[in-house]
């Protein structure tokens, strides 16, 4: 195999939205290119990988960083389907107009307020504990964002994938917390650390 | 014989089950029951993937193709048509 990842031609969770809703598209786009969005999450974890000191933390960052790319694709699919059949009449007065004049119906990584994606949204500090603390906070911020989006959504076709994505942030938070505990054990007592002495 | 959407749904469920176990096992590498579960899920998903790809086309490019090249076939995952309906039901898969 000569590539870093193999593309799997399916979504992690289905996105099948019947009703166009440019207003919701304009809000959901923030999880595509916003500060707590899926692209920032993926690049954050994948960028931090070499700083990780335990096998568990390396695998955790690698695999969650990869899963976030699948979420990036789900968000893109939601935005694309919410706008595909939207008429100009649907777009007028929906809040989608500023985005429309810059990007039409293209998916471009911006936050809901319109600022384009930036690597300034995350850190890679070279200290595994610091990075894992950032990741715990990042998962909570993403969970909050999904909750705010859910407060503003009314279509079950939109709500289902948003709920799935929210739940994944909770699982990721759990896994980063476990990885952090083992990193702390390792750093506080390098010599005694071994698989045989892992706590259950 | 399952239709495309049924097959895709079960593959998606199994792949998700496997991924969630994978993340769990990364921080619980000595949990034998979870490894057993993981192995069963991955085996079943592999069989169903082969069945899907024989009829409905390639899920990954690391696969054999008929002519013309099947990888480029529509629809793609971000399209409405590609995805299956959830209809709010739960999906239980026997392993
Ligand atoms: Fe996440």
Coordinates of C-alpha atoms and ligand atoms in Angstrom, one line a residue:
Chain A
X1 CA 0.0 0.0 0.0
X2 CA 1.5 3.3 -1.0
X3 CA -0.9 5.7 0.6
X4 CA -1.4 6.9 4.2
X5 CA -5.1 6.2 4.2
X6 CA -7.5 4.2 2.0
X7 CA -10.7 6.0 1.2
X8 CA -13.8 4.0 2.2
X9 CA -16.6 5.0 -0.2
X10 CA -19.3 5.4 2.4
X11 CA -20.1 7.7 5.3
X12 CA -19.5 6.7 8.9
X13 CA -23.2 7.5 9.5
X14 CA -25.8 8.1 6.8
X15 CA -26.7 11.6 5.7
X16 CA -30.0 11.7 3.8
X17 CA -31.6 15.1 4.0
X18 CA -34.8 15.6 1.9
X19 CA -35.7 19.3 2.7
X20 CA -33.3 22.1 1.6
X21 CA -32.5 24.5 4.5
X22 CA -29.8 27.1 3.7
X23 CA -30.2 28.7 7.1
X24 CA -29.1 25.4 8.8
X25 CA -26.4 24.8 6.2
X26 CA -24.9 28.2 7.1
X27 CA -24.8 27.2 10.8
X28 CA -23.6 23.6 10.4
X29 CA -20.7 24.8 8.2
X30 CA -18.9 25.8 11.4
X31 CA -18.2 22.2 12.2
X32 CA -16.5 22.0 8.7
X33 CA -14.1 24.9 9.1
X34 CA -14.7 26.5 12.5
X35 CA -12.6 26.7 15.6
X36 CA -14.2 23.6 17.2
X37 CA -14.9 21.9 13.9
X38 CA -13.9 18.5 12.6
X39 CA -11.1 19.7 10.4
X40 CA -9.4 21.5 13.3
X41 CA -9.9 18.4 15.4
X42 CA -8.4 16.1 12.8
X43 CA -5.4 18.3 12.2
X44 CA -4.9 18.9 15.9
X45 CA -4.6 15.2 16.8
X46 CA -2.7 14.2 13.7
X47 CA -0.2 17.1 14.2
X48 CA 0.4 16.1 17.8
X49 CA 1.1 12.4 17.2
X50 CA 4.9 12.4 17.3
X51 CA 4.9 14.0 20.8
X52 CA 3.0 11.1 22.4
X53 CA 5.1 8.9 24.6
X54 CA 3.0 5.8 25.3
X55 CA 1.7 3.3 22.7
X56 CA -1.9 4.0 23.9
X57 CA -1.6 7.7 23.4
X58 CA 0.0 7.3 19.9
X59 CA -2.8 5.0 18.8
X60 CA -5.5 7.1 20.3
X61 CA -4.4 10.3 18.6
X62 CA -3.8 8.5 15.3
X63 CA -7.2 6.8 15.3
X64 CA -9.3 9.7 16.6
X65 CA -7.6 12.1 14.2
X66 CA -8.6 9.7 11.4
X67 CA -12.2 9.4 12.6
X68 CA -12.5 13.2 12.7
X69 CA -11.9 13.1 8.9
X70 CA -14.9 10.9 8.5
X71 CA -16.9 13.5 10.5
X72 CA -15.5 16.2 8.3
X73 CA -17.0 14.3 5.4
X74 CA -20.4 13.9 7.2
X75 CA -20.6 17.6 7.8
X76 CA -19.7 18.3 4.2
X77 CA -22.5 16.0 3.1
X78 CA -25.0 17.7 5.3
X79 CA -24.1 21.2 4.0
X80 CA -24.1 20.0 0.4
X81 CA -27.5 18.3 0.7
X82 CA -29.1 21.2 2.6
X83 CA -28.2 23.6 -0.2
X84 CA -28.3 21.4 -3.4
X85 CA -32.0 21.9 -4.2
X86 CA -32.4 25.3 -2.5
X87 CA -33.8 28.0 -4.8
X88 CA -32.8 31.6 -4.8
X89 CA -36.1 32.3 -3.0
X90 CA -35.1 29.8 -0.3
X91 CA -31.7 31.5 0.0
X92 CA -33.1 35.1 0.2
X93 CA -33.6 36.0 3.8
X94 CA -32.1 32.7 5.1
X95 CA -28.8 34.2 6.3
X96 CA -27.0 32.1 3.7
X97 CA -26.6 35.1 1.4
X98 CA -23.2 36.3 2.5
X99 CA -21.8 32.8 2.1
X100 CA -23.6 32.4 -1.2
X101 CA -21.9 35.5 -2.8
X102 CA -18.5 34.1 -1.9
X103 CA -18.9 30.4 -2.4
X104 CA -22.3 29.7 -4.1
X105 CA -23.2 26.2 -3.1
X106 CA -19.6 25.1 -2.7
X107 CA -18.4 23.7 0.6
X108 CA -15.6 25.9 1.9
X109 CA -14.1 25.6 5.5
X110 CA -15.4 28.7 7.4
X111 CA -16.9 29.2 10.8
X112 CA -20.6 30.1 11.1
X113 CA -19.7 33.8 11.3
X114 CA -17.6 33.6 8.1
X115 CA -14.0 33.5 9.1
X116 CA -12.0 31.0 7.0
X117 CA -10.3 28.0 8.5
X118 CA -7.0 28.6 10.3
X119 CA -4.4 26.5 12.0
X120 CA -4.6 29.1 14.8
X121 CA -7.5 27.0 16.1
X122 CA -5.2 24.4 17.6
X123 CA -1.9 23.8 19.2
X124 CA 0.8 21.2 19.0
X125 CA 2.9 22.0 22.0
X126 CA 5.5 19.2 22.1
X127 CA 4.4 18.1 25.6
X128 CA 2.1 15.1 25.7
X129 CA 0.3 16.2 28.8
X130 CA -0.3 19.7 27.5
X131 CA -1.6 18.4 24.2
X132 CA -3.9 15.8 25.8
X133 CA -5.4 18.5 28.1
X134 CA -6.1 20.6 25.0
X135 CA -7.7 17.6 23.4
X136 CA -10.0 17.0 26.3
X137 CA -11.2 20.7 26.1
X138 CA -11.5 20.5 22.4
X139 CA -13.9 17.5 22.6
X140 CA -16.0 19.4 25.1
X141 CA -16.1 22.5 22.9
X142 CA -17.2 20.4 20.0
X143 CA -19.9 18.7 22.1
X144 CA -21.2 22.2 23.1
X145 CA -21.3 23.3 19.5
X146 CA -23.3 20.2 18.5
X147 CA -25.7 21.0 21.3
X148 CA -26.2 24.6 20.1
X149 CA -26.7 23.3 16.6
X150 CA -29.3 20.8 17.9
X151 CA -31.1 23.6 19.7
X152 CA -31.5 25.3 16.3
X153 CA -32.4 22.3 14.2
X154 CA -36.0 21.0 13.6
X155 CA -35.6 18.4 10.8
X156 CA -35.1 14.8 12.0
X157 CA -32.9 14.2 8.9
X158 CA -30.6 16.9 10.3
X159 CA -31.0 16.0 14.0
X160 CA -30.0 12.3 13.6
X161 CA -26.5 12.9 12.3
X162 CA -25.9 15.8 14.6
X163 CA -26.8 13.6 17.6
X164 CA -24.4 10.9 16.4
X165 CA -21.6 13.4 16.1
X166 CA -22.3 14.8 19.5
X167 CA -22.1 11.3 21.0
X168 CA -18.7 10.7 19.4
X169 CA -17.3 13.8 21.1
X170 CA -18.2 12.2 24.4
X171 CA -16.5 8.9 23.5
X172 CA -13.4 10.8 22.3
X173 CA -13.3 12.8 25.6
X174 CA -13.4 9.5 27.5
X175 CA -10.6 7.9 25.5
X176 CA -8.3 11.0 25.7
X177 CA -8.8 11.0 29.5
X178 CA -7.7 7.4 29.7
X179 CA -4.7 8.1 27.5
X180 CA -3.8 11.0 29.6
X181 CA -3.8 9.0 32.8
X182 CA -1.4 6.5 31.4
X183 CA 0.9 9.2 30.1
X184 CA 0.9 10.8 33.6
X185 CA 1.8 7.4 35.1
X186 CA 4.5 6.9 32.5
X187 CA 6.0 10.3 33.1
X188 CA 5.9 10.2 36.8
X189 CA 7.5 6.8 37.0
X190 CA 9.3 5.9 33.7
X191 CA 11.1 2.8 35.1
X192 CA 8.2 0.9 36.6
X193 CA 5.9 1.4 33.6
X194 CA 5.1 -1.8 31.7
X195 CA 2.1 -3.5 30.2
X196 CA 2.1 -5.9 33.1
X197 CA 1.4 -3.2 35.6
X198 CA -1.4 -1.5 33.8
X199 CA -4.4 -0.7 35.9
X200 CA -7.7 -2.1 34.6
Chain B
X1 CA -30.3 -11.9 -0.6
X2 CA -30.1 -8.4 0.8
X3 CA -30.6 -5.4 -1.3
X4 CA -27.9 -2.6 -1.6
X5 CA -29.3 -0.4 1.2
X6 CA -29.7 -3.3 3.6
X7 CA -26.2 -4.5 2.9
X8 CA -24.7 -1.0 3.2
X9 CA -26.6 -0.4 6.5
X10 CA -25.2 -3.6 8.1
X11 CA -21.7 -3.0 6.9
X12 CA -21.9 0.6 8.3
X13 CA -23.2 -0.8 11.6
X14 CA -20.4 -3.4 11.8
X15 CA -17.7 -0.9 10.8
X16 CA -18.8 1.5 13.4
X17 CA -18.9 -1.2 16.1
X18 CA -15.4 -2.2 15.1
X19 CA -14.1 1.4 15.2
X20 CA -15.6 2.0 18.6
X21 CA -14.0 -1.2 19.9
X22 CA -10.7 -0.2 18.3
X23 CA -10.7 3.1 20.2
X24 CA -11.6 1.3 23.4
X25 CA -8.9 -1.3 23.0
X26 CA -6.3 1.3 22.4
X27 CA -6.6 2.2 26.1
X28 CA -7.7 -1.3 27.3
X29 CA -5.3 -3.6 25.4
X30 CA -5.7 -6.5 27.8
X31 CA -9.5 -6.8 27.6
X32 CA -9.8 -10.3 26.1
X33 CA -13.6 -10.2 25.7
X34 CA -13.4 -7.0 23.7
X35 CA -10.7 -8.4 21.5
X36 CA -12.8 -11.4 20.8
X37 CA -15.8 -9.2 20.0
X38 CA -13.6 -7.0 17.7
X39 CA -12.3 -10.1 15.8
X40 CA -15.9 -11.4 15.2
X41 CA -17.1 -8.0 14.1
X42 CA -14.2 -7.5 11.7
X43 CA -14.6 -11.0 10.2
X44 CA -18.4 -10.6 9.6
X45 CA -17.8 -7.1 8.1
X46 CA -15.2 -8.5 5.7
X47 CA -17.6 -11.1 4.4
X48 CA -20.4 -8.6 3.9
X49 CA -18.0 -6.2 2.2
X50 CA -17.1 -8.9 -0.3
X51 CA -20.7 -9.6 -1.0
X52 CA -21.5 -5.9 -1.5
X53 CA -18.6 -5.3 -3.8
X54 CA -19.4 -8.2 -6.0
X55 CA -22.7 -6.6 -6.9
X56 CA -22.7 -2.9 -6.1
X57 CA -19.2 -1.8 -6.9
X58 CA -16.0 -1.0 -5.0
X59 CA -16.0 0.4 -1.5
X60 CA -12.2 0.9 -1.5
X61 CA -9.8 1.2 -4.5
X62 CA -7.8 -1.8 -3.1
X63 CA -10.0 -4.2 -5.0
X64 CA -10.5 -5.9 -8.4
X65 CA -12.8 -4.2 -10.9
X66 CA -14.8 -5.2 -14.0
X67 CA -14.4 -3.1 -17.1
X68 CA -15.2 -0.2 -17.3
X69 CA -13.4 0.9 -14.1
X70 CA -16.0 0.7 -11.3
X71 CA -14.4 3.0 -8.8
X72 CA -15.7 6.1 -10.5
X73 CA -19.4 5.0 -10.4
X74 CA -22.0 7.3 -9.0
X75 CA -23.3 8.0 -6.5
X76 CA -20.6 9.2 -4.0
X77 CA -21.1 9.2 -0.2
X78 CA -21.9 12.9 0.1
X79 CA -24.8 12.6 -2.3
X80 CA -28.4 12.0 -1.1
X81 CA -28.8 9.0 -3.4
X82 CA -25.8 7.1 -1.9
X83 CA -27.2 6.9 1.6
X84 CA -29.8 4.6 3.1
X85 CA -32.8 5.8 5.2
X86 CA -32.6 5.3 8.9
X87 CA -36.4 5.6 9.5
X88 CA -35.6 5.8 13.2
X89 CA -35.3 2.1 13.8
X90 CA -32.5 0.4 15.6
X91 CA -30.4 -2.0 13.6
X92 CA -29.4 -5.3 15.3
X93 CA -26.8 -7.5 13.7
X94 CA -26.3 -11.1 14.5
X95 CA -22.7 -12.1 14.8
Ligands
LIG1 FE1 -14.0 14.3 18.3

